[in-house]
Every structure is written in structure tokens, then in C-alpha cells.
CSV table of C-alpha atoms and ligand atoms in Angstrom, one decimal:
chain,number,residue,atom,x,y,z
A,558,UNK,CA,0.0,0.0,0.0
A,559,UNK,CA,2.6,2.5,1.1
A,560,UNK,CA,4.6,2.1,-2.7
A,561,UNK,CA,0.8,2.4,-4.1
A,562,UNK,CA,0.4,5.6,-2.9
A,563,UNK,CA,4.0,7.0,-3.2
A,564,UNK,CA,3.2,5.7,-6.8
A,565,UNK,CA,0.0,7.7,-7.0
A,566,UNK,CA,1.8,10.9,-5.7
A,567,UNK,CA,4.3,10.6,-7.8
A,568,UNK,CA,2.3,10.4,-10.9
A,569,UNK,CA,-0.4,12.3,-10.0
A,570,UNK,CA,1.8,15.6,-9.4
A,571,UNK,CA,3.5,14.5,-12.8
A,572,UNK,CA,0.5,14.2,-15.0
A,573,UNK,CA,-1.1,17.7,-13.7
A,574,UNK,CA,2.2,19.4,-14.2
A,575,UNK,CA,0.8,21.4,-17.5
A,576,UNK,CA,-2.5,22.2,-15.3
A,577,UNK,CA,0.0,23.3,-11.8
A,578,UNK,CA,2.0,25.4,-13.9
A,579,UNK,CA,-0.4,27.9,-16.1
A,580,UNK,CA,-2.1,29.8,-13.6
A,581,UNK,CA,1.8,30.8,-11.6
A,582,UNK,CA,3.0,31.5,-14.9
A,583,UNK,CA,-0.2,33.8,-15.1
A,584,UNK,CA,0.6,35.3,-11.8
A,585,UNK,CA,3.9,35.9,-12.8
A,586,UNK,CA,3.6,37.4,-16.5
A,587,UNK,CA,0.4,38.8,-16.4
A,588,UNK,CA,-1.2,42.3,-16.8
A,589,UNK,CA,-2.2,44.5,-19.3
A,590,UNK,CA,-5.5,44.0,-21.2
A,591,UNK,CA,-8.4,42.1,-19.5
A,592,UNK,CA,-9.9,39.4,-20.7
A,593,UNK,CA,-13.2,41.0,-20.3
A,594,UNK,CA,-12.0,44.3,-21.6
A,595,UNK,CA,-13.1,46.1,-18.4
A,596,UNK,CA,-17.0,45.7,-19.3
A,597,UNK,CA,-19.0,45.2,-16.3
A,598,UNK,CA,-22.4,42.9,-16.7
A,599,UNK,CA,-26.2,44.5,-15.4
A,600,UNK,CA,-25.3,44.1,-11.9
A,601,UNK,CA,-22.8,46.6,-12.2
A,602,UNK,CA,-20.0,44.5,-11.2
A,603,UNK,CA,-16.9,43.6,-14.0
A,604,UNK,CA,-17.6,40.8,-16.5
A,605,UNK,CA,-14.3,38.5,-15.1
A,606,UNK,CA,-12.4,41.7,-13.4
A,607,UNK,CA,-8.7,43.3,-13.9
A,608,UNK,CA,-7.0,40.0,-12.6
A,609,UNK,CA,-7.6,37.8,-15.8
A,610,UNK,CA,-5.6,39.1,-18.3
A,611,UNK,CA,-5.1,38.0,-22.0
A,612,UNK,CA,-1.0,37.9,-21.4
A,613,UNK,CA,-1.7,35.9,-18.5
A,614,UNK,CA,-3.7,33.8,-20.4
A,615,UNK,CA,-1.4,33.0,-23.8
A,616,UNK,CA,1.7,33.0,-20.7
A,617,UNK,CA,-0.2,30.8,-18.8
A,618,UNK,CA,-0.9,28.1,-22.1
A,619,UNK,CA,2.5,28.7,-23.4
A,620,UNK,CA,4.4,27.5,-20.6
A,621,UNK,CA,2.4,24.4,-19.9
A,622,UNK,CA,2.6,23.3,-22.8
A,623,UNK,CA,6.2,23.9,-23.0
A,624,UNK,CA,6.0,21.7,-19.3
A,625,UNK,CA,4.3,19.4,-21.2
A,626,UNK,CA,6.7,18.7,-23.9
A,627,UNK,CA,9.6,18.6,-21.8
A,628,UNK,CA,8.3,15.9,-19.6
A,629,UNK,CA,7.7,13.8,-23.0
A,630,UNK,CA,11.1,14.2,-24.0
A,631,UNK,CA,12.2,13.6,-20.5
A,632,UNK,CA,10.0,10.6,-20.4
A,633,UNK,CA,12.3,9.3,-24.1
A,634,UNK,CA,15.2,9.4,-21.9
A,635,UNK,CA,14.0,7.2,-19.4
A,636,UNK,CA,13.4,9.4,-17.0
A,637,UNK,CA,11.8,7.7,-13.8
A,638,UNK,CA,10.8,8.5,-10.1
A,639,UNK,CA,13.4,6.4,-8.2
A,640,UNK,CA,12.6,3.5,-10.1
A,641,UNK,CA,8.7,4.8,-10.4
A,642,UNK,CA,7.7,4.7,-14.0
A,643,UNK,CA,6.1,7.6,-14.9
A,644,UNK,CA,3.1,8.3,-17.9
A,645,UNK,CA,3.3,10.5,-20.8
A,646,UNK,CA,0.1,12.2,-22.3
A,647,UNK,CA,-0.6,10.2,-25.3
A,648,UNK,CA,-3.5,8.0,-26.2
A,649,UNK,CA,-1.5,5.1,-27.5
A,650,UNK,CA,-0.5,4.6,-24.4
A,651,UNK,CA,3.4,4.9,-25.5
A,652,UNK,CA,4.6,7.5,-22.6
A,653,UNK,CA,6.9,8.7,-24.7
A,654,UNK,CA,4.9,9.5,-27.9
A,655,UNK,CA,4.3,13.2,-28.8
A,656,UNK,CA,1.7,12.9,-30.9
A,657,UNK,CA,-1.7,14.5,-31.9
A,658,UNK,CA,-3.7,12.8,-28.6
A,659,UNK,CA,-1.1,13.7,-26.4
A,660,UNK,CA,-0.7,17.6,-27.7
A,661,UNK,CA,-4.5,17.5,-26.7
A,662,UNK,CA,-4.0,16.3,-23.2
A,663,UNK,CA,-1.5,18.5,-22.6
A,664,UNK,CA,-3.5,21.7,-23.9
A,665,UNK,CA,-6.8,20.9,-22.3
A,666,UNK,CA,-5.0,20.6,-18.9
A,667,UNK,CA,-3.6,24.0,-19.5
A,668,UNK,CA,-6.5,26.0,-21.0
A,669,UNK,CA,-8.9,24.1,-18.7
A,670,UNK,CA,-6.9,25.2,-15.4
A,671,UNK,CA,-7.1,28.6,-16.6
A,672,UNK,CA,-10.5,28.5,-17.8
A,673,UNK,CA,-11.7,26.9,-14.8
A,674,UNK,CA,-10.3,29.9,-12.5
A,675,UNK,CA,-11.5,32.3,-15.4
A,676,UNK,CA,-15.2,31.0,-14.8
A,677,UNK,CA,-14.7,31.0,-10.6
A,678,UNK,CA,-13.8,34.8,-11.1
A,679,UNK,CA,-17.1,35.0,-13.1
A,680,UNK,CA,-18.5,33.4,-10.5
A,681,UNK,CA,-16.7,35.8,-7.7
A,682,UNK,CA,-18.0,38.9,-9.2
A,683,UNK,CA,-22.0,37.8,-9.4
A,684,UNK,CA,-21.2,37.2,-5.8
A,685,UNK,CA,-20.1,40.6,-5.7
A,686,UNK,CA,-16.6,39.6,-4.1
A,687,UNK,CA,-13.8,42.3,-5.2
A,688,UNK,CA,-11.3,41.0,-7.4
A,689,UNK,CA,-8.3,39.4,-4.8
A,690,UNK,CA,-10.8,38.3,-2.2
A,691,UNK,CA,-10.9,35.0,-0.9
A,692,UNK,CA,-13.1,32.7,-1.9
A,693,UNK,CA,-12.4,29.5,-0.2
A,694,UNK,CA,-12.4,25.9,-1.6
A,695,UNK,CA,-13.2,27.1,-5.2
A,696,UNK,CA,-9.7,29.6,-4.9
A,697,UNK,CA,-7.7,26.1,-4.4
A,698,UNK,CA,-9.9,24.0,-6.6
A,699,UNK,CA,-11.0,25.9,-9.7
A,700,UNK,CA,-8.1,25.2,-11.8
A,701,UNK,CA,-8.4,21.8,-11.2
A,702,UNK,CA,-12.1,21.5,-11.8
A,703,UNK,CA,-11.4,23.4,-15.2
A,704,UNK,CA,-8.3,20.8,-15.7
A,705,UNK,CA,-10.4,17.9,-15.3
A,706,UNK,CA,-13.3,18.6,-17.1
A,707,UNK,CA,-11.4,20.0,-20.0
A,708,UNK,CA,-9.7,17.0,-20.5
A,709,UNK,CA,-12.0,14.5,-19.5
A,710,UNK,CA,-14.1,15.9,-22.6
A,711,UNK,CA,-11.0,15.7,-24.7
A,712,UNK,CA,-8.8,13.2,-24.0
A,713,UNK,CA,-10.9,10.9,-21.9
A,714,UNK,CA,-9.5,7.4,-22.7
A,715,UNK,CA,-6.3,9.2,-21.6
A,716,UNK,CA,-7.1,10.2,-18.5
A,717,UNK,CA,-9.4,7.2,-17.6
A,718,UNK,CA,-5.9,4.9,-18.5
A,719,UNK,CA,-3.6,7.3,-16.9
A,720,UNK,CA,-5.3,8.9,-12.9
A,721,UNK,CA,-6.4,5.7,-11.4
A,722,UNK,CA,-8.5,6.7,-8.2
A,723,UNK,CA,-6.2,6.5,-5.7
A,724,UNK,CA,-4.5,8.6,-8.6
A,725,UNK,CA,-7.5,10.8,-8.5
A,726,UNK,CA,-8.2,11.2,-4.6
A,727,UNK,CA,-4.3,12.2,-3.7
A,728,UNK,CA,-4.4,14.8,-6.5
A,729,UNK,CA,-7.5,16.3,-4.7
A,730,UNK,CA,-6.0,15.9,-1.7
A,731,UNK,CA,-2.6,17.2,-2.3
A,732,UNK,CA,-3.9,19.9,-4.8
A,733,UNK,CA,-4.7,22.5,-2.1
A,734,UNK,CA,-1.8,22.2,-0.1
A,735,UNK,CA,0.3,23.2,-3.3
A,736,UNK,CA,-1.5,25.9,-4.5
A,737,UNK,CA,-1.8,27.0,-1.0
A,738,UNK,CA,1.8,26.5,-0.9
A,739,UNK,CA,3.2,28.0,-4.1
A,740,UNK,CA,0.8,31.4,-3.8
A,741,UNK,CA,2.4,31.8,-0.1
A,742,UNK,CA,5.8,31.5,-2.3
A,743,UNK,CA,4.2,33.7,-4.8
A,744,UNK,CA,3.3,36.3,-2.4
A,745,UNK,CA,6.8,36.7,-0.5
A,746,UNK,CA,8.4,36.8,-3.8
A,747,UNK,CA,5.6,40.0,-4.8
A,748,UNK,CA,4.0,38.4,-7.5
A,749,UNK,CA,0.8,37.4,-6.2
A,750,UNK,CA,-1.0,40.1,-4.2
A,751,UNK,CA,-2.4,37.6,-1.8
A,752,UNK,CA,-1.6,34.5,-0.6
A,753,UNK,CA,-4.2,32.4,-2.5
B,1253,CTP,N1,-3.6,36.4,-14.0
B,1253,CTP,C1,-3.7,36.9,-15.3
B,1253,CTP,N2,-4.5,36.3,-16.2
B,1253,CTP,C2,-5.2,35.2,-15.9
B,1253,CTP,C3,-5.1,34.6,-14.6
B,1253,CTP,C4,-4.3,35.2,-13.7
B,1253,CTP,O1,-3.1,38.0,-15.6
B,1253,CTP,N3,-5.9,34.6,-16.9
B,1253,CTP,C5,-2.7,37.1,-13.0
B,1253,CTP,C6,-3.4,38.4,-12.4
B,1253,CTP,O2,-2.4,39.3,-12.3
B,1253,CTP,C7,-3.9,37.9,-11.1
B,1253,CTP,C8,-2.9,36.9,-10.7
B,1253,CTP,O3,-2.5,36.2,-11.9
B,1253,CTP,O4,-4.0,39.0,-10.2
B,1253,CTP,C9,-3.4,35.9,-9.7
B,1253,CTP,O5,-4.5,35.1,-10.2
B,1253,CTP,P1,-5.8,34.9,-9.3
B,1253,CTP,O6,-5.5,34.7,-7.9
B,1253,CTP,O7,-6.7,33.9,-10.0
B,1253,CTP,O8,-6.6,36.4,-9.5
B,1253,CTP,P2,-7.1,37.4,-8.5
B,1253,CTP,O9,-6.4,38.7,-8.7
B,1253,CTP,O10,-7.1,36.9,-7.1
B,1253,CTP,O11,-8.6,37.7,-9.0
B,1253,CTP,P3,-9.9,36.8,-8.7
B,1253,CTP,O12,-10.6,37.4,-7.5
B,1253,CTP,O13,-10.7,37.0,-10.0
B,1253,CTP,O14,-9.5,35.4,-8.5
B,1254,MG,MG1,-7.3,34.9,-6.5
């Protein structure tokens, strides 16, 4: 059991790499234009607000898929977690393939972590929350709501192959702990405003 779940940890933080790395790549390259283009909806509040940016956006994709890639070719060299083998993102199941299927995985992880903390800052703003505020639970799990779904639409014999559900469960459980993690890192390092 205990080499099942270092196992599961191991490839679990592997696999959601490209969907980890887009929105601190946002954080840390964004600004600029809004998404929304500063229009605000009937209630009077902004569409998505000032902190969902188009160069936060392409940054964001650009970089994990760039993640994404380099773990493939990492994976052609054999690269292992002390002696853990570890998946790549293609559907034929060949770790190392980088191939149509896998470019697919890798994107929907990216554009579905950012578009699932895009529509929780929709989501924010009908609450009337202020761009920034907390919002607890769906600050640590939108991306990964947006990940999932994203590529479970896309690339779902992938993914059903690939996260078993101790897979699955550890993510979820470890997910929060990172991001709560990396923001804090984020924060002392004065890229994010606040720590999550
Ligand atoms: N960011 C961006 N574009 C995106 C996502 C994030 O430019 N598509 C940048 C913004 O500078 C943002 C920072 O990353 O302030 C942190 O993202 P997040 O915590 O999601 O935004 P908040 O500013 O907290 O806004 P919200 O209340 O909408 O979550
Ligand atoms: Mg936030």
C-alpha cells in the first residue's frame, strides 16, 4: 500500500504538471488587457475583473505546454521516479509518444486550469466579491475542476488509462496544499497580491 500511494503521488503531481503550472506563470507574466475588456455585466460589477488578463492567459498556455513537452522528452530518456515509472500524455498509451492525442491532453490541462479559475472569477464577481478576495475551496480547486473537465471531454480514454482513483483522490487531496503552498511563495516573492 505505502509504494501504491508514493506511486499515485508521484504520478499524480506528474500528469497535472501542464494544469500546476499555467495559472503561476499567469501570476507571474500577467497584466495588461483584461480578458473582459473592463466591461462590467447588469449588476454593475466587472464581466471577469482586472485579474484575468489575455498575457496571463497565452503565458499561462504557453508554458504548460512547454511543461508538457519537456516531460515527454524527458520521459524518451527514461526518466523515472526512483525507479517509479512515470506516464506521458498520449493516447496510445506509448509515454513517450508526442503525438496529436497527447498535444491535446496537454492543452486541455492548460486551458482548462485557466478557464476553470476564469469562470470562478465569473463566479466571484456575481457574488459581488472584489477581485483578490478569498473565496475558499473554489480559490484552491477551480483550476483543477477546469483541468479535469477540459480534459476528460477531450482526452478521456487518456485520462481514464492514466489517474487511477487513488490517482484521482491524492491529487484532490494534495492539490490544495500546493496551491496553497506556491501562492504563499508567490506572495513573499511579490508576485501574487495575496496568498491564495
Ligand atoms: N492572472 C492573469 N491572467 C489570468 C489569470 C491570472 O493575468 N488569466 C494574474 C493576475 O495578475 C492575477 C494573478 O494572476 O491577479 C493571480 O490570479 P488569481 O488569484 O486567480 O486572480 P485574483 O487577482 O485573485 O482575482 P480573482 O478574484 O478574479 O480570482
Ligand atoms: Mg485569487
Amino acid at each position: 500500500m505505502f509504494l501504491e500511494i508514493i506511486t499515485a503521488i508521484a504520478v499524480g503531481l506528474w500528469v497535472m504538471l501542464p494544469a500546476y503550472l499555467p495559472n503561476s506563470f499567469a501570476a507571474a507574466f500577467g497584466g495588461g488587457k483584461p480578458i473582459d475588456g473592463g466591461k462590467t455585466m447588469k449588476d454593475g460589477r466587472r464581466i471577469l475583473g482586472d485579474g484575468k488578463t489575455w498575457r496571463g492567459f497565452f503565458a499561462g498556455v504557453l508554458l504548460g505546454f512547454l511543461a508538457g513537452a519537456a516531460q515527454i522528452f524527458l520521459l524518451r530518456y527514461g526518466f523515472h521516479f526512483f525507479g517509479i515509472s512515470l506516464p506521458g500524455f498520449s493516447a496510445s498509451g506509448v509515454s513517450g509518444a508526442f503525438d496529436l492525442s497527447a498535444v491535446i491532453a496537454i492543452l486541455s490541462l492548460a486551458v482548462g486550469a485557466l478557464l476553470g479559475d476564469m469562470a470562478f472569477s465569473f463566479l466571484k464577481r456575481r457574488l459581488g466579491l472584489q477581485r483578490g478576495r478569498a473565496f475558499p475551496v473554489a480559490d484552491q480547486y477551480d483550476f483543477l475542476i477546469g483541468a479535469f473537465l477540459l480534459t476528460a471531454i477531450t482526452s478521456f480514454g487518456w485520462l481514464a488509462a492514466t489517474v487511477s482513483w487513488l490517482t484521482f483522490i491524492i491529487i484532490i487531496i494534495i492539490t490544495p496544499v500546493l496551491h496553497f503552498g506556491t501562492n504563499c511563495v508567490g506572495y513573499w516573492l511579490g508576485i501574487k497580491n495575496e496568498p491564495w
